[in-house]
Coordinates of C-alpha atoms and ligand atoms in Angstrom, one line a residue:
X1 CA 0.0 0.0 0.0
X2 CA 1.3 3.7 -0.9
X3 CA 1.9 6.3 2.0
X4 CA -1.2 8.2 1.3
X5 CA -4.0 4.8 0.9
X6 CA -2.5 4.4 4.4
X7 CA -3.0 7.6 6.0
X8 CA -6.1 7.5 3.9
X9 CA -7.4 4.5 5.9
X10 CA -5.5 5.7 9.7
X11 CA -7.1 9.3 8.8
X12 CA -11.2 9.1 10.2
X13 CA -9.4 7.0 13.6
X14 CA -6.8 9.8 14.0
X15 CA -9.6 12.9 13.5
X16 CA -12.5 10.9 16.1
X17 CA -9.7 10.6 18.8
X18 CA -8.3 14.1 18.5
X19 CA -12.4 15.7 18.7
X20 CA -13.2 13.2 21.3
X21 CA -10.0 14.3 23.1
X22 CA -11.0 17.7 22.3
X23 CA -14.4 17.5 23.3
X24 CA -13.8 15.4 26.6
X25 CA -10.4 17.5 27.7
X26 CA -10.4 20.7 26.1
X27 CA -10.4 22.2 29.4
X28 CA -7.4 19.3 31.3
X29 CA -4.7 20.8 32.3
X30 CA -1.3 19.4 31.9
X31 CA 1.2 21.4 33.4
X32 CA 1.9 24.7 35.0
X33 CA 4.2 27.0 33.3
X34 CA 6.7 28.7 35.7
X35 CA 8.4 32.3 35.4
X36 CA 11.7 30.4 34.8
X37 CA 10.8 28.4 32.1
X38 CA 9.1 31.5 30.3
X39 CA 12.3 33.2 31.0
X40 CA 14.5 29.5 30.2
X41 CA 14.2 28.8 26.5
X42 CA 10.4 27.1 27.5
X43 CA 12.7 23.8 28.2
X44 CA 10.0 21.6 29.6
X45 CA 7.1 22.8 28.9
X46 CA 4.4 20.7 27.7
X47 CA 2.5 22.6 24.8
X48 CA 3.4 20.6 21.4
X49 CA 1.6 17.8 20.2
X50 CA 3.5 15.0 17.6
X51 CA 3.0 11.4 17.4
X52 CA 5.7 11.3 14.8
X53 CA 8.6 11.1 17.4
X54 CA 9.0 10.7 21.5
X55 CA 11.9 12.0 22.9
X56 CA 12.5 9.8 26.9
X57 CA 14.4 12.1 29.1
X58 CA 15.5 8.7 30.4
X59 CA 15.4 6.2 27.3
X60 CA 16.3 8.7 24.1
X61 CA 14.4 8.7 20.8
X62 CA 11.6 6.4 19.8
X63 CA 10.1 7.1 16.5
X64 CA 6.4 6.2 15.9
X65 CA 6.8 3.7 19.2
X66 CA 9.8 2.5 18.2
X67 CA 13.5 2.7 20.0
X68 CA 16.9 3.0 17.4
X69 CA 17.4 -0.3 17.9
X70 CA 14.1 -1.7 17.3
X71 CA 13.7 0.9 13.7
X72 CA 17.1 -0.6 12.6
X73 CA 16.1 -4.3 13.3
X74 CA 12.6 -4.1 12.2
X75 CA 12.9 -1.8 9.1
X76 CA 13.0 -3.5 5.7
X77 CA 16.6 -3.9 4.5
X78 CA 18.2 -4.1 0.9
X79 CA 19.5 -7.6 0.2
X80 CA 22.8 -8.0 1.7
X81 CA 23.2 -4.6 3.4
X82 CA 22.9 -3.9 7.6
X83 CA 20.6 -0.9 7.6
X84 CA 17.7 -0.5 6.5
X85 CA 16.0 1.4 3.6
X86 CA 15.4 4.9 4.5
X87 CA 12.4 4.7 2.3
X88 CA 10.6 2.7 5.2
X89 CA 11.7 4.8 8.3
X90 CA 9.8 7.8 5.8
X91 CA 6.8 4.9 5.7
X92 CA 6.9 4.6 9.4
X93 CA 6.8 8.0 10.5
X94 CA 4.0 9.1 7.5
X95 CA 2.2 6.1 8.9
X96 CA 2.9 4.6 12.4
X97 CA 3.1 1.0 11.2
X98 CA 6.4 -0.5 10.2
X99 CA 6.3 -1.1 6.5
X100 CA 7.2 -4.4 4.5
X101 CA 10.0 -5.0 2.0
X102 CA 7.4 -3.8 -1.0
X103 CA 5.7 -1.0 1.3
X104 CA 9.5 0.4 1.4
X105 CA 10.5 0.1 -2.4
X106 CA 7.3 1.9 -2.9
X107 CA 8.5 4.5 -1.8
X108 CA 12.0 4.6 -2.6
X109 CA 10.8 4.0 -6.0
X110 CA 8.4 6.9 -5.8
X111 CA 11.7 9.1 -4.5
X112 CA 13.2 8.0 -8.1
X113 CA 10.8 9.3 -10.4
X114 CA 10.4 12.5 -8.2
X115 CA 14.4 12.7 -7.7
X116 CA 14.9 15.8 -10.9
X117 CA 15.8 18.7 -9.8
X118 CA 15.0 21.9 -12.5
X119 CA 18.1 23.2 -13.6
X120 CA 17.3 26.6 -12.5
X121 CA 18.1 25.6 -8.8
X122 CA 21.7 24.6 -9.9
X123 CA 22.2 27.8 -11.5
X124 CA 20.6 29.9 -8.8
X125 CA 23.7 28.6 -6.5
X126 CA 26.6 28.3 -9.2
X127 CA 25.2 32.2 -9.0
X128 CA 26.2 33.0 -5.7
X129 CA 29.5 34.1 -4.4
X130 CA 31.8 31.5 -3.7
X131 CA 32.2 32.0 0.0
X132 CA 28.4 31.2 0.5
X133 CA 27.8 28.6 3.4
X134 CA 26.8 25.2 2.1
X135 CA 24.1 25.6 4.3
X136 CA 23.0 29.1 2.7
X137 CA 23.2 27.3 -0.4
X138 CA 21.2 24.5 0.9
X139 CA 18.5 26.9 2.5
X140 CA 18.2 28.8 -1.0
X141 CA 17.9 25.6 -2.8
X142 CA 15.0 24.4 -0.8
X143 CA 13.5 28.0 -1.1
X144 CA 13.8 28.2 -4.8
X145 CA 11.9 24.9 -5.1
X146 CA 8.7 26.5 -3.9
X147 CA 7.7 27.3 -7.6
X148 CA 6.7 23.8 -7.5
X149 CA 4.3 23.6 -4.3
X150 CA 1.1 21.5 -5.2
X151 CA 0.0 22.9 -1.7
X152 CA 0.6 26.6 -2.7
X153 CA -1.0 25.8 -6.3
X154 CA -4.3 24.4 -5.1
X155 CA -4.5 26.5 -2.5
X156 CA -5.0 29.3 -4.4
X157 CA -7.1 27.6 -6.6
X158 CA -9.3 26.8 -3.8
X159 CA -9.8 23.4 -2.0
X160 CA -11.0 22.0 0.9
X161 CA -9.6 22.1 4.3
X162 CA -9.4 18.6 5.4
X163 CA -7.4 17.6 1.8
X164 CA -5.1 20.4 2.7
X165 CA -2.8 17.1 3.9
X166 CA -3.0 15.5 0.1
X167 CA -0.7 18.2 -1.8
X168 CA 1.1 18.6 1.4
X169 CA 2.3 14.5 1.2
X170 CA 2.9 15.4 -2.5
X171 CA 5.2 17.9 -1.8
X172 CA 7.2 16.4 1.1
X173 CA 7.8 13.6 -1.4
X174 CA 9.1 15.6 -3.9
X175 CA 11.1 17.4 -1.7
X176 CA 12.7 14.4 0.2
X177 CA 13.3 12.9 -3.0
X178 CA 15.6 16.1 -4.8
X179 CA 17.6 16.7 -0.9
X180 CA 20.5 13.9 -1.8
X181 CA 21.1 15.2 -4.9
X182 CA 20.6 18.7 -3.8
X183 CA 23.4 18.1 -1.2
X184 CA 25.6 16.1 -3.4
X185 CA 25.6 19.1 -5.9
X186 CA 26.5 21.8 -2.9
X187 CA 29.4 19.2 -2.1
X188 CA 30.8 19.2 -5.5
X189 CA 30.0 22.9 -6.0
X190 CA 31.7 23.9 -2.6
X191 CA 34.7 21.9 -2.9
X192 CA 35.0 19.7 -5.9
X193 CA 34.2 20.0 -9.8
X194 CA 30.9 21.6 -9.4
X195 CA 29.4 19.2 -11.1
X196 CA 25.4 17.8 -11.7
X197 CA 25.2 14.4 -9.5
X198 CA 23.5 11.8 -11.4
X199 CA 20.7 9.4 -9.7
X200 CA 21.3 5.9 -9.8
X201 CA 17.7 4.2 -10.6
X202 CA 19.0 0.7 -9.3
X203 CA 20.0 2.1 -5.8
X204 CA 17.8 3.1 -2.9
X205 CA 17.8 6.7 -1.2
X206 CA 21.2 6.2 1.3
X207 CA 23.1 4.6 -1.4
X208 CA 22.7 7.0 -4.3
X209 CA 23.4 9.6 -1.7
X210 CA 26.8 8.0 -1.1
X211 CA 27.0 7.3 -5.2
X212 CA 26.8 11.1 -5.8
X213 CA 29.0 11.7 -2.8
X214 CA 31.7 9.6 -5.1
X215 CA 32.4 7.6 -1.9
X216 CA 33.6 4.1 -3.0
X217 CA 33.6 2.6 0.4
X218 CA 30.6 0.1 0.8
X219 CA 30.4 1.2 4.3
X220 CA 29.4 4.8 3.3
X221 CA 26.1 3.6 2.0
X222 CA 25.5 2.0 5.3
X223 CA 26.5 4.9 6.8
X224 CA 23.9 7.0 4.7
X225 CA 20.9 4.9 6.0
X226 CA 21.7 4.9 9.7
X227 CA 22.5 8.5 9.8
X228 CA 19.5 9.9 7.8
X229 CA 17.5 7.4 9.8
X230 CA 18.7 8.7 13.2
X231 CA 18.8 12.2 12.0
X232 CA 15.2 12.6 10.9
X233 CA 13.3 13.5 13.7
X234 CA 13.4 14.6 17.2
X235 CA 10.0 15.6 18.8
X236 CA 8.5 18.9 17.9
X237 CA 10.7 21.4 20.4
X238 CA 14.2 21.4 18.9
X239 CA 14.7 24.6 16.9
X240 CA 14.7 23.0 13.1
X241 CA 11.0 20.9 14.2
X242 CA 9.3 24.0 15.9
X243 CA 10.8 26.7 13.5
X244 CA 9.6 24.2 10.3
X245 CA 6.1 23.9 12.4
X246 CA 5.3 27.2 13.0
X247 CA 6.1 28.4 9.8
X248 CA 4.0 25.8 8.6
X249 CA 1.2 26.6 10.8
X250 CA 0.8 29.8 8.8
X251 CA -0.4 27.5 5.6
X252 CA 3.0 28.5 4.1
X253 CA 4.0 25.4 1.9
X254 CA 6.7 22.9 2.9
X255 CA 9.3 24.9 1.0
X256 CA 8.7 28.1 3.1
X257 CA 8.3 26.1 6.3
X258 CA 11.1 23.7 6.0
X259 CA 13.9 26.3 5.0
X260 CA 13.1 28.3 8.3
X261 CA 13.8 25.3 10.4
X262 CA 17.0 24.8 7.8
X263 CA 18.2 27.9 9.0
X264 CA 17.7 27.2 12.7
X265 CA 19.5 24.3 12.3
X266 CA 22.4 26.4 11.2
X267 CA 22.5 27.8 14.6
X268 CA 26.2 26.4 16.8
X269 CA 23.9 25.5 19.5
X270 CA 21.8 23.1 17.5
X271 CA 23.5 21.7 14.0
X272 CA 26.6 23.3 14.0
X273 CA 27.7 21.0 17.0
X274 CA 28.4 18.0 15.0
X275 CA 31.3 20.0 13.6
X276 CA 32.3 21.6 16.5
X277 CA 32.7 18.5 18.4
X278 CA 35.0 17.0 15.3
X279 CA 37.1 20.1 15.8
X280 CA 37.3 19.5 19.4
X281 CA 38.5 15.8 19.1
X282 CA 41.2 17.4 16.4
X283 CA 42.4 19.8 18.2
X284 CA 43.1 17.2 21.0
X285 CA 45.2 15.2 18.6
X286 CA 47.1 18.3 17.5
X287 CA 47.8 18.8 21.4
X288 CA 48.9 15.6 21.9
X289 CA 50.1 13.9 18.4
X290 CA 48.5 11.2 19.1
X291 CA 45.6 9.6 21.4
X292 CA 46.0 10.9 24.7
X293 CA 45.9 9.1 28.0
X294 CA 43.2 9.5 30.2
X295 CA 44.4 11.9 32.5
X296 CA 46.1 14.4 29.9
X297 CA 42.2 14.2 28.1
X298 CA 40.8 15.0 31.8
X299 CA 43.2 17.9 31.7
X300 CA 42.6 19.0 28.4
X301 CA 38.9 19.1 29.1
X302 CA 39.1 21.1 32.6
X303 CA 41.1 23.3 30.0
X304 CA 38.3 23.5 28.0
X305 CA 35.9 24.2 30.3
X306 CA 38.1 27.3 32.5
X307 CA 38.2 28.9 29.4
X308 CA 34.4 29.6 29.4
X309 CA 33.9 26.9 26.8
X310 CA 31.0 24.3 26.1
X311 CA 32.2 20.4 25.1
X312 CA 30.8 20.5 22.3
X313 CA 28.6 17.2 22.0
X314 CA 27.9 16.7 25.4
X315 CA 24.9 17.7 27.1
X316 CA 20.9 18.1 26.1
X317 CA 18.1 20.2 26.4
X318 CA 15.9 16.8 27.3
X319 CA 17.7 13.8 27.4
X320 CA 19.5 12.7 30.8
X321 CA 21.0 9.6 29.2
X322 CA 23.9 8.6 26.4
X323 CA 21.9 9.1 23.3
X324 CA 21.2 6.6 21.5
X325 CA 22.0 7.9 18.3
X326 CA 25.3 8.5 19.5
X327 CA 25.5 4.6 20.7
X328 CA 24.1 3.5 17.2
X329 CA 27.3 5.7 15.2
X330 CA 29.5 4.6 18.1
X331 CA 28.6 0.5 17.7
X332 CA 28.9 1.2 13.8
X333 CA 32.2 2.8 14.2
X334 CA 33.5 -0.2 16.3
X335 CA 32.6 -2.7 14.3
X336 CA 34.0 -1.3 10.8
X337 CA 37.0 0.9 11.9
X338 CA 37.8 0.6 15.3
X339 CA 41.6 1.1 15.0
X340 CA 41.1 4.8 13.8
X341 CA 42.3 6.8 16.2
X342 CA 39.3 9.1 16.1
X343 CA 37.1 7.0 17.5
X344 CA 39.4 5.7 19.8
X345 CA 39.2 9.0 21.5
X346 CA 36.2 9.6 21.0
X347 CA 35.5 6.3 23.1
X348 CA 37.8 7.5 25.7
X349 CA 36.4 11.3 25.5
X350 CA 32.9 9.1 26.4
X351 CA 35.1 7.9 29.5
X352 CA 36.6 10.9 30.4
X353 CA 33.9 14.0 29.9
X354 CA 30.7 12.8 31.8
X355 CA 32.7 12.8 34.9
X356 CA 34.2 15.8 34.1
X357 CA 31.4 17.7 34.1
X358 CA 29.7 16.2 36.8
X359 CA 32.3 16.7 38.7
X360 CA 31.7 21.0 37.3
X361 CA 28.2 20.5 38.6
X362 CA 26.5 22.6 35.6
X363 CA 25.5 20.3 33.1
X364 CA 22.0 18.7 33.7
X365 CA 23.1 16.1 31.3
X366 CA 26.8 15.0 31.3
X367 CA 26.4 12.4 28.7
X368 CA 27.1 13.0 24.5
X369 CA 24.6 14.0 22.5
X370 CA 24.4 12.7 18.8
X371 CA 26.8 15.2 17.7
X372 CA 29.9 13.8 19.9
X373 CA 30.6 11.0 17.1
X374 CA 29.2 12.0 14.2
X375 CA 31.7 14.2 12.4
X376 CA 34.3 11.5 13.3
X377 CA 32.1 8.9 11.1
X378 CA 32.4 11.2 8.2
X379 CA 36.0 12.4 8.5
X380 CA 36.9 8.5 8.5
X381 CA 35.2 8.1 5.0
X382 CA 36.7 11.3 3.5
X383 CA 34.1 14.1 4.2
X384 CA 36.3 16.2 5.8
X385 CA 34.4 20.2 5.2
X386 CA 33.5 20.7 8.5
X387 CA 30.8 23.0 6.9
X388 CA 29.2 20.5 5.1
X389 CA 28.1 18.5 8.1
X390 CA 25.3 20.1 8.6
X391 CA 23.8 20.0 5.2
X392 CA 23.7 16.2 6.3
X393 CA 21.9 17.0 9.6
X394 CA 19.2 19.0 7.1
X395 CA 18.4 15.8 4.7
X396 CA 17.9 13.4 7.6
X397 CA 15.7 16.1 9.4
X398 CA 13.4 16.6 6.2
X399 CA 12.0 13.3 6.4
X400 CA 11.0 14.0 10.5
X401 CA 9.3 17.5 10.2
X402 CA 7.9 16.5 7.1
X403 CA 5.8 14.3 8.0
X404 CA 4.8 16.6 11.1
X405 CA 3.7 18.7 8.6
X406 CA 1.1 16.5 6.6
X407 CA -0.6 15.2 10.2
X408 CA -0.8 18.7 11.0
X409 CA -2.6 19.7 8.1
X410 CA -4.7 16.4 8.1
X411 CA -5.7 16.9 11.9
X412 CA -6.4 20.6 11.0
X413 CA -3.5 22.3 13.5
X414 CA -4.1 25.9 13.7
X415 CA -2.1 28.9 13.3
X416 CA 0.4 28.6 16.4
X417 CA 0.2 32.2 18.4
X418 CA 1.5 32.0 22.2
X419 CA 0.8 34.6 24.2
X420 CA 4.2 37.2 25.7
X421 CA 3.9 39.2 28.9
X422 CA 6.2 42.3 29.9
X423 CA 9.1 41.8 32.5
X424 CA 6.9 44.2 34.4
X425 CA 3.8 41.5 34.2
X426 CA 6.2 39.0 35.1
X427 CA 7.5 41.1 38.1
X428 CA 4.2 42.0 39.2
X429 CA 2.7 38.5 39.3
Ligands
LIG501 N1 30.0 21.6 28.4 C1 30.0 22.6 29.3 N2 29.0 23.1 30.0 C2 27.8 22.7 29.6 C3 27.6 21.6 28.7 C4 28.8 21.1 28.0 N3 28.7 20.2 27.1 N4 26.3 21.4 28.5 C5 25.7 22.2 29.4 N5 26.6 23.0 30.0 C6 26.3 24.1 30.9 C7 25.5 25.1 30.2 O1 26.3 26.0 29.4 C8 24.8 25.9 31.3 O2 25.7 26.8 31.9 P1 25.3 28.2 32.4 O3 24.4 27.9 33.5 O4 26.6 28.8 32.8 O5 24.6 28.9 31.2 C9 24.5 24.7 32.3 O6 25.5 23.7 32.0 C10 23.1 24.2 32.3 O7 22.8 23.8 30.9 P2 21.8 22.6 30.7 O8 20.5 23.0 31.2 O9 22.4 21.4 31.1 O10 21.8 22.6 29.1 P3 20.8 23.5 28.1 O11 19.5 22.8 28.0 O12 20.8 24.9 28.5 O13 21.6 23.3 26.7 C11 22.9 22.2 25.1 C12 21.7 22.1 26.0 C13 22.9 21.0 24.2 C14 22.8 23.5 24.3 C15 24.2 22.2 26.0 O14 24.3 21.0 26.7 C16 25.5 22.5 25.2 O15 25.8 23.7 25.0 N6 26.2 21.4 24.8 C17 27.3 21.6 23.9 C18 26.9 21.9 22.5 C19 26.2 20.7 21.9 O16 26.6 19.6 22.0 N7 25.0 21.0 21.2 C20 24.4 19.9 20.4 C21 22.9 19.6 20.9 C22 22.3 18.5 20.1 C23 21.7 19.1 18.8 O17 20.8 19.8 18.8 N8 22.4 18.7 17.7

């Protein structure tokens, strides 16, 4: 069955529990909101709705039910490989039920014939000056698409609200299916030939990503799968899923929504760290010439720290555990490379920096984020612009607020307006 016959038949469920909900508990409250969360970046507070992702304080990510390990077990695989087609993680967060080998080529197949990009996008970023961030170029890209919204054209031709999810599925296909070449083409652009990558009809999504790439490594396809896998969504709160929400709350197509939370994910505090932590694990190896020992790393990263600096890769907003991302690249690592010396250190960093910062006391959570491993996975298969990494981050994260978008559009989500108060209010209260 195709994405949409299946949200087609989960849809009149889905729309009775949310007005029964509605209707029943309109008026439940969930949570109080204090004066330091308002203040606090609104960490904790309960006001987004998604049942495309869970992220556990205390377990990490499960998408649509299901843990990292349980996606990458149960997710249908291309013969002979390890992980699975990123075709059916798109299936299982579109539709909450874990797709077959067929549901999954359906949709990777689908991702083929929608996978040409107009020339004019190419030109639009051969166009710019050459010191433009790959993630400028990647923002403009996706922006210059939005000619091509189905949403935006039927819109305005008039249609009914609850089909407003129907163009909205056709465009997050069409846009999930141009990102790898889109990305390949800012790779070669930024630092190779500049050349057009070419699709590959006889390989799936993660493996013509690492075709274009020109990696000829096996394990880079592999590497393509799990990382856009565990890459694609987060819950609703981080900055690239709210800002691509609320954008799209407006009705603004997944063009204008998606490249807002592309350039929130620009931001060093969100997917910037992935390079930042690579640099990090460098710069130790430039100290040191070679893989420290424990206690000169324990050094290094006092050092780090009395010079006002972060870890980069270490610490979360939610979690209060090792993520599991970062276990899945770390296991992955192990098992294909584990003499590199990168990920040697960044085993022992794993050893070293959580008591570290415990020991500081600030950190709520002293364990490593996804970003503490994931440059290191592409430096050892030859992506080595730092700046690139976070065009990654944006093609895994397509396929997560994507598919936030279309429920929110089938459910009907409104236009998202919080209310601010004065310091004054605040002070007063
Ligand atoms: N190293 C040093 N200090 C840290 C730290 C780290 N890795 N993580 C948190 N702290 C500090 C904070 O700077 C803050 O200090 P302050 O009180 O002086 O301002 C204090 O601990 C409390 O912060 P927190 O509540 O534990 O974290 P947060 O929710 O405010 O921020 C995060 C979360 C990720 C931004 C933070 O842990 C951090 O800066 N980590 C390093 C950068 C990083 O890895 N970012 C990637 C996040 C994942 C992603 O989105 N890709």
């Amino acid at each position: 069955m195709n994405i949409k016959e299946k949200i087609l038949e989960k849809l009149p469920e889905m729309r009775s529990r949310v007005k029964k909900l509605l209707i029943e508990k309109g008026d439940h409250v969930i949570d109080y909101v204090t004066i330091g969360q308002v203040y606090g970046g609104m960490r904790n507070s309960k006001v987004l709705v998604s049942d495309i992702s869970y992220v556990d304080p205390e377990e990490g990510i499960r998408f649509r039910g299901y843990s990292i390990p349980e996606v990458l077990e149960k997710l249908p695989k291309p013969d002979y490989a390890e992980m699975p087609y990123v075709g059916g993680l798109y299936y299982l967060l579109l539709t909450g039920e874990i797709p077959n080998k067929d549901d999954a080529l359906i949709v990777e197949n689908d991702w083929l014939i929608r996978s040409q990009v107009p020339g004019y996008v190419f030109e639009t970023l051969k166009n710019l000056p050459e010191q433009t961030h790959p993630m400028t170029l990647f923002t403009l890209a996706v922006q210059s698409l939005q000619t091509q919204s189905e949403f935006s054209r039927q819109y305005h031709e008039g249609m009914k609200k609850e089909d407003y999810w129907i163009p909205m599925l056709e465009d997050s296909l069409n846009l999930t299916a141009k990102l790898p070449i889109i990305a390949a083409y800012i790779y070669n652009l930024k630092y190779r030939n500049g050349e057009i990558p070419i699709v590959d009809h006889n390989l799936d999504w993660g493996a013509n990503f690492a075709q274009m790439m020109c990696i000829k490594d096996d394990g880079y396809a592999e590497l393509a799968r799990l990382y856009f896998i565990i890459h694609s969504d987060h819950e609703s709160g981080n900055v690239s899923a709210h800002a691509t929400h609320l954008v799209g709350s407006s009705l603004a197509d997944i063009y204008y929504a998606f490249s807002a939370g592309l350039n929130g994910l620009a931001g060093p505090l969100h997917g910037l760290a992935n390079q930042e932590s690579l640099g990090w694990l460098l710069d130790v190896m430039d100290e040191f010439g070679r893989v420290p020992t424990k206690e000169q790393l324990r050094e290094y990263t006092w050092k780090t720290l009395e010079s006002g600096k972060v870890i980069p890769g270490y610490g979360h907003a939610v979690l209060r555990v090792p993520d599991p991302r970062f276990t899945a690249q770390m296991n992955f690592a192990k098992k294909r490379f584990p003499k590199d010396d990168l990920v040697k250190l960044a085993d022992l960093v794993f050893e070293v920096v959580p008591q570290v910062l415990k020991e500081q006391g600030k950190a709520k959570n002293p364990a490593p984020n996804v970003d503490a491993i994931t440059g290191t996975l592409q430096y050892y298969y030859g992506i080595r612009e730092f700046d690139f990494y976070t065009v990654l981050f944006g093609v895994g994260r397509a396929l997560g607020v994507s598919a936030n978008l279309v429920w929110a559009r089938a459910l009907g989500q409104p236009l998202e307006r919080p209310k601010s108060l004065t310091t004054r209010m605040l002070e007063e209260s």
